[in-house]
């Protein structure tokens, strides 16, 4: 039966232990079937003759055949021997695609993240080590859908101290960032028969899309120099409103005190819910941060925070502080257990905040971002004095107003210089009323430190 | 105006720097309003008189007032001075609830997780350190919804080697575990207008529920000693079928070779999708693992794996290997970016597998689980010979058949002894046909090593 062996074309290393021989034979046969070298229907040599051919115990071959029958590669029928199964698929294994090639972008000044190179690797690793060492055994199991109690307790103190949020651990739900939080909220609002969520005229399309996909209408609210209009809430009667009160994204203004009061009054009068996206509340430069709207009425406001701006989006950690009834509903929407958030990451963030490393990191990066902002304002004043800069009291981005009708050409000209920038129109609600404004939304926080000077110079080159 | 100061009851430490004074004053005023010591409508002293009282610069007080007006705690109107806003809420801050009290459970033998105390903390930390140190900067940003390419590449090799899975990195989508994977699949199947997903007569209610919640009907398939019946697929005509072919959960049998072939034939003929939940494929004790069904037809089978059994559910990491068209749809359902899975965790798992630590850990725990299984079988044979044990060739659980009608009373008796066990009826599809069987599904992998002997003794005490 030596020819049957040649047919198989099995390339078998026999210098391994006895269990290895069987595995090697099984693997080689499987590969031969999978790769098409043994065609469907082919009758295999009997286990006795193949064993003689290979100098193996007959049982070893019989076991290998049995394994492959159990896996469905071979079929064995009394009287017709062992054959290659009809359904085995033959195909070449393709190689992985390489990681995305670098584009021609030399500098990225689009908003959305801070300087990712500033991630505090050493401090974070220390916190991870401490968290992993101290983690209770149950932390490795399935957890509370609200998230780890250690993190919720630390966050309650932190948010009260830094953002004036009224936060009890029982009202906090940890999530994988703001998008995950909004998806959970959209589900809960739909279950409450909410049909419309009012949104700002300018904002993130990804947020609008996730509401639309869940069947919610999105009436846009107007915008002026006092921030987003709140009087329209009474007319459009949404079940909820999504706002960025501390630092409107992307326009950069805080919501005026009168409108903060008005939106809370609206929520109380209508039973509506305010969704407060406090995406960069820690980064305010010229005075103490504007406190969270949530503290004005914790029973009508959902506060949303994230580690994406102060630390990194790659961590996928965010938090919701909710009215008590919504906290229960959102936790239930997240699941009967926490299907999403790694307990070790949560314990690490708790340790990172409790140890003071988070505050230190925010202070350090805040200084650097403020310096960049000052350099941006200065450089534009000198080299492109016609460009008005606004929204610069806080955050990691600024709005650069352009002459009417020039936004697209500036974005295009920048791209030709290897500079990625985003026009304001990208953030405009498709149904927004009010005059279209030409501007760039400039993420000055994004470039790594070594690239900042070059990015700023390139930007001025485009605008001057 | 000293009395106005007393009214405020502000307890202010003045031995801080000048910016600290303003912050301290602002915080103290905010707390006084929030805590109800300053009632809504109360008129505050003028900034001038309060400054004199406190020995501060007038601007410091005016700035603190302005901050609190901006936050909505105070209102300022020309002519009527500064007042506490009407909408400020006063409420005591409640203390966090303590972590859940320990119940009376002395031993937990419910299935679902392995021994969480066996998590390889030191090895995992090493992998984390290496991954964090080597992580490219872009790993800290928003990522590919399919997951990190490093992990997908390592998994493709690992799954081909260990489970015979035909896996290309481009067909893999990383998710936060099997539940997340099934939620994504349920969305995609619904979008394809699938109305029914056939499931096994015994399985996890959480899996059935997530399909039901998304509007999918769940016809149950029968079950016998060859595993789940496949012939009913032709009659019920589902768009997909959810199976645990390598080790039926919870019954513990592999799907017979004929039925593996038949279900693939069904998928090819009908265009249906097979969802293969390979939850514990690495833990097989008496012979080489039964290979994954997916390798028989990678274009009709979705392979689902998880780190929850071999490592820990707390990591929240799982993977899908998908037909090419489904891979694109599932990635799109996950999002335009990865909103869920931490990139550092993914890089750590990639490092953990690539370094061989995963294989070593699986081998080590497999030996320990096999020893436990042998001890379980031996102890029951000696002390409860009437109890038949099945489903023991693999996995972290066994089925202990009980005399008809006794399941509930055994579960109850065990609970009285501080022993948590789960009856088979807990896993039965509510519409399953076929005789009801009384049995325990025993998670012998679960107790920590030091508790195993006691748990086994307590179990035998209940059953003998």
Short mmCIF file of C-alpha atoms in Angstrom, two decimals, chain A residues 22-23 26-27 30 34 66-67 69-73 87-89 91-94 96-97 99-100 112-113 116-117 119 121 124-125 128-129 132-142 144 149 153 157 160 164-166 168-171 176 179-180 183 206 257 260-261 264-265 268 287-291 295-299 308-309 312-316 336 338-345, chain B residues 22-23 26-27 30 34 66-67 69-73 87-89 91-97 99-100 112-113 116-117 119 121 124-125 128-129 132-142 144 149 153 161 164-166 168-171 176 179-180 183 206 257 260-261 264-265 268 287-291 295-299 308-309 312-316 336 338-345:
data_model
loop_
_atom_site.label_atom_id
_atom_site.label_comp_id
_atom_site.label_asym_id
_atom_site.label_seq_id
_atom_site.Cartn_x
_atom_site.Cartn_y
_atom_site.Cartn_z
CA UNK A 22 -1.31 10.40 16.26
CA UNK A 23 -1.80 14.15 16.36
CA UNK A 26 -4.44 13.52 12.14
CA UNK A 27 -3.26 17.03 11.32
CA UNK A 30 -6.87 16.91 7.80
CA UNK A 34 -8.77 20.60 3.49
CA UNK A 66 -11.86 8.10 14.12
CA UNK A 67 -10.92 11.64 15.09
CA UNK A 69 -14.68 10.98 11.21
CA UNK A 70 -15.83 12.71 14.40
CA UNK A 71 -14.80 16.03 12.92
CA UNK A 72 -16.65 15.29 9.71
CA UNK A 73 -13.65 15.19 7.36
CA UNK A 87 -18.68 18.15 1.95
CA UNK A 88 -15.07 18.87 2.75
CA UNK A 89 -14.11 22.23 1.30
CA UNK A 91 -9.43 26.28 -0.56
CA UNK A 92 -6.10 28.00 -0.22
CA UNK A 93 -5.48 29.83 3.04
CA UNK A 94 -5.11 33.48 2.23
CA UNK A 96 -3.68 38.38 6.37
CA UNK A 97 -3.98 41.81 4.89
CA UNK A 99 -2.11 46.85 8.62
CA UNK A 100 -3.46 49.90 6.81
CA UNK A 112 -11.96 63.97 18.31
CA UNK A 113 -9.00 62.88 20.36
CA UNK A 116 -2.51 59.95 22.05
CA UNK A 117 1.26 59.96 22.49
CA UNK A 119 -0.94 58.47 27.30
CA UNK A 121 1.96 54.41 30.04
CA UNK A 124 -1.17 53.40 34.00
CA UNK A 125 0.90 50.22 34.19
CA UNK A 128 -2.84 48.07 36.49
CA UNK A 129 -0.32 46.11 38.52
CA UNK A 132 -4.57 43.16 39.26
CA UNK A 133 -2.69 42.21 42.42
CA UNK A 134 -5.45 43.41 44.72
CA UNK A 135 -8.42 42.26 42.61
CA UNK A 136 -10.84 40.04 44.52
CA UNK A 137 -11.35 36.64 42.90
CA UNK A 138 -14.94 37.43 41.94
CA UNK A 139 -13.66 40.30 39.77
CA UNK A 140 -12.61 37.67 37.23
CA UNK A 141 -16.17 36.42 36.90
CA UNK A 142 -19.33 37.91 35.44
CA UNK A 144 -22.79 43.70 38.02
CA UNK A 149 -18.47 49.09 42.74
CA UNK A 153 -17.43 54.71 44.36
CA UNK A 157 -16.31 61.32 44.74
CA UNK A 160 -18.67 65.61 42.84
CA UNK A 164 -20.04 69.35 40.92
CA UNK A 165 -22.01 66.27 39.87
CA UNK A 166 -24.44 64.82 42.36
CA UNK A 168 -24.13 58.20 44.16
CA UNK A 169 -22.47 54.92 43.19
CA UNK A 170 -25.92 53.33 42.81
CA UNK A 171 -26.83 55.86 40.13
CA UNK A 176 -17.67 51.38 27.04
CA UNK A 179 -21.50 55.87 22.18
CA UNK A 180 -22.26 52.77 24.21
CA UNK A 183 -27.07 53.33 22.66
CA UNK A 206 -22.41 59.24 14.98
CA UNK A 257 -26.96 80.46 32.78
CA UNK A 260 -29.26 76.16 31.76
CA UNK A 261 -32.10 77.21 34.03
CA UNK A 264 -34.05 72.31 33.66
CA UNK A 265 -37.43 74.05 33.96
CA UNK A 268 -39.35 69.45 35.25
CA UNK A 287 -11.28 80.12 34.75
CA UNK A 288 -12.65 77.34 36.87
CA UNK A 289 -14.66 74.87 34.79
CA UNK A 290 -18.35 75.52 34.44
CA UNK A 291 -19.97 72.95 36.71
CA UNK A 295 -26.14 69.18 39.74
CA UNK A 296 -29.07 71.55 39.17
CA UNK A 297 -31.47 68.64 39.01
CA UNK A 298 -30.06 65.13 39.29
CA UNK A 299 -33.53 63.66 38.85
CA UNK A 308 -11.51 59.09 26.06
CA UNK A 309 -10.46 62.73 26.22
CA UNK A 312 -7.48 57.56 25.60
CA UNK A 313 -10.39 56.31 23.49
CA UNK A 314 -8.64 52.93 23.24
CA UNK A 315 -9.51 52.23 26.87
CA UNK A 316 -13.24 52.15 26.04
CA UNK A 336 -28.33 40.79 33.52
CA UNK A 338 -21.88 43.09 32.53
CA UNK A 339 -21.28 41.73 29.04
CA UNK A 340 -19.08 44.63 27.98
CA UNK A 341 -16.66 46.25 30.38
CA UNK A 342 -13.51 44.47 31.51
CA UNK A 343 -13.38 44.36 35.28
CA UNK A 344 -9.60 44.73 35.33
CA UNK A 345 -9.78 47.93 33.30
CA UNK B 22 -11.66 81.80 45.04
CA UNK B 23 -12.12 78.07 44.50
CA UNK B 26 -16.99 78.96 45.27
CA UNK B 27 -17.05 75.40 46.57
CA UNK B 30 -22.07 75.83 46.14
CA UNK B 34 -26.77 72.39 47.36
CA UNK B 66 -19.97 84.75 38.52
CA UNK B 67 -18.84 81.14 38.48
CA UNK B 69 -24.19 82.12 38.17
CA UNK B 70 -22.61 80.38 35.16
CA UNK B 71 -23.26 77.04 36.80
CA UNK B 72 -26.85 77.98 37.51
CA UNK B 73 -26.70 77.95 41.31
CA UNK B 87 -34.22 75.47 40.84
CA UNK B 88 -31.33 74.50 43.05
CA UNK B 89 -32.01 71.12 44.58
CA UNK B 91 -30.69 66.85 49.22
CA UNK B 92 -28.42 64.94 51.51
CA UNK B 93 -25.70 62.90 49.83
CA UNK B 94 -26.36 59.25 50.53
CA UNK B 95 -23.49 56.92 51.24
CA UNK B 96 -22.68 54.16 48.75
CA UNK B 97 -24.22 50.78 49.36
CA UNK B 99 -20.51 45.55 48.21
CA UNK B 100 -22.97 42.66 48.24
CA UNK B 112 -20.77 28.87 33.85
CA UNK B 113 -17.23 29.65 34.84
CA UNK B 116 -11.56 32.05 38.83
CA UNK B 117 -8.82 31.76 41.43
CA UNK B 119 -6.43 33.22 36.70
CA UNK B 121 -2.20 36.98 37.29
CA UNK B 124 -1.09 38.08 32.39
CA UNK B 125 0.61 41.08 33.96
CA UNK B 128 0.13 43.41 29.69
CA UNK B 129 3.44 45.12 30.37
CA UNK B 132 1.51 48.34 26.74
CA UNK B 133 5.18 49.05 26.20
CA UNK B 134 5.11 47.98 22.57
CA UNK B 135 1.69 49.41 21.68
CA UNK B 136 1.77 51.74 18.68
CA UNK B 137 0.41 55.21 19.45
CA UNK B 138 -2.66 54.71 17.27
CA UNK B 139 -3.70 51.83 19.56
CA UNK B 140 -4.79 54.46 22.08
CA UNK B 141 -7.23 55.97 19.60
CA UNK B 142 -10.47 54.76 18.07
CA UNK B 144 -11.12 49.13 13.58
CA UNK B 149 -5.13 43.27 13.67
CA UNK B 153 -3.63 37.54 13.25
CA UNK B 161 -3.82 24.94 15.01
CA UNK B 164 -8.99 23.23 13.00
CA UNK B 165 -10.84 26.49 12.26
CA UNK B 166 -10.37 28.00 8.83
CA UNK B 168 -8.32 34.54 8.15
CA UNK B 169 -7.76 37.74 10.14
CA UNK B 170 -10.15 39.56 7.79
CA UNK B 171 -12.96 37.20 8.72
CA UNK B 176 -16.81 41.47 24.29
CA UNK B 179 -23.30 37.43 24.34
CA UNK B 180 -22.02 40.51 22.53
CA UNK B 183 -26.33 40.33 19.84
CA UNK B 206 -29.65 34.40 28.14
CA UNK B 257 -20.45 12.94 12.56
CA UNK B 260 -22.40 17.42 11.58
CA UNK B 261 -22.54 16.49 7.92
CA UNK B 264 -23.72 21.53 6.82
CA UNK B 265 -25.77 20.02 3.99
CA UNK B 268 -25.67 24.67 1.83
CA UNK B 287 -8.90 12.13 23.34
CA UNK B 288 -7.96 14.90 21.02
CA UNK B 289 -10.64 17.61 20.87
CA UNK B 290 -13.33 17.21 18.26
CA UNK B 291 -12.44 19.80 15.64
CA UNK B 295 -13.78 23.91 9.08
CA UNK B 296 -16.24 21.77 7.12
CA UNK B 297 -17.71 24.83 5.48
CA UNK B 298 -16.32 28.23 6.48
CA UNK B 299 -18.79 29.93 4.15
CA UNK B 308 -14.18 33.39 29.38
CA UNK B 309 -13.65 29.68 29.97
CA UNK B 312 -11.85 34.65 32.82
CA UNK B 313 -15.24 36.17 31.98
CA UNK B 314 -14.06 39.42 33.60
CA UNK B 315 -11.79 40.06 30.61
CA UNK B 316 -14.80 40.44 28.29
CA UNK B 336 -17.91 52.57 12.33
CA UNK B 338 -14.70 49.85 17.82
CA UNK B 339 -16.90 51.29 20.56
CA UNK B 340 -16.52 48.28 22.82
CA UNK B 341 -13.24 46.41 23.08
CA UNK B 342 -10.24 47.93 24.84
CA UNK B 343 -7.26 47.90 22.51
CA UNK B 344 -4.83 47.26 25.37
CA UNK B 345 -6.73 44.15 26.42
#
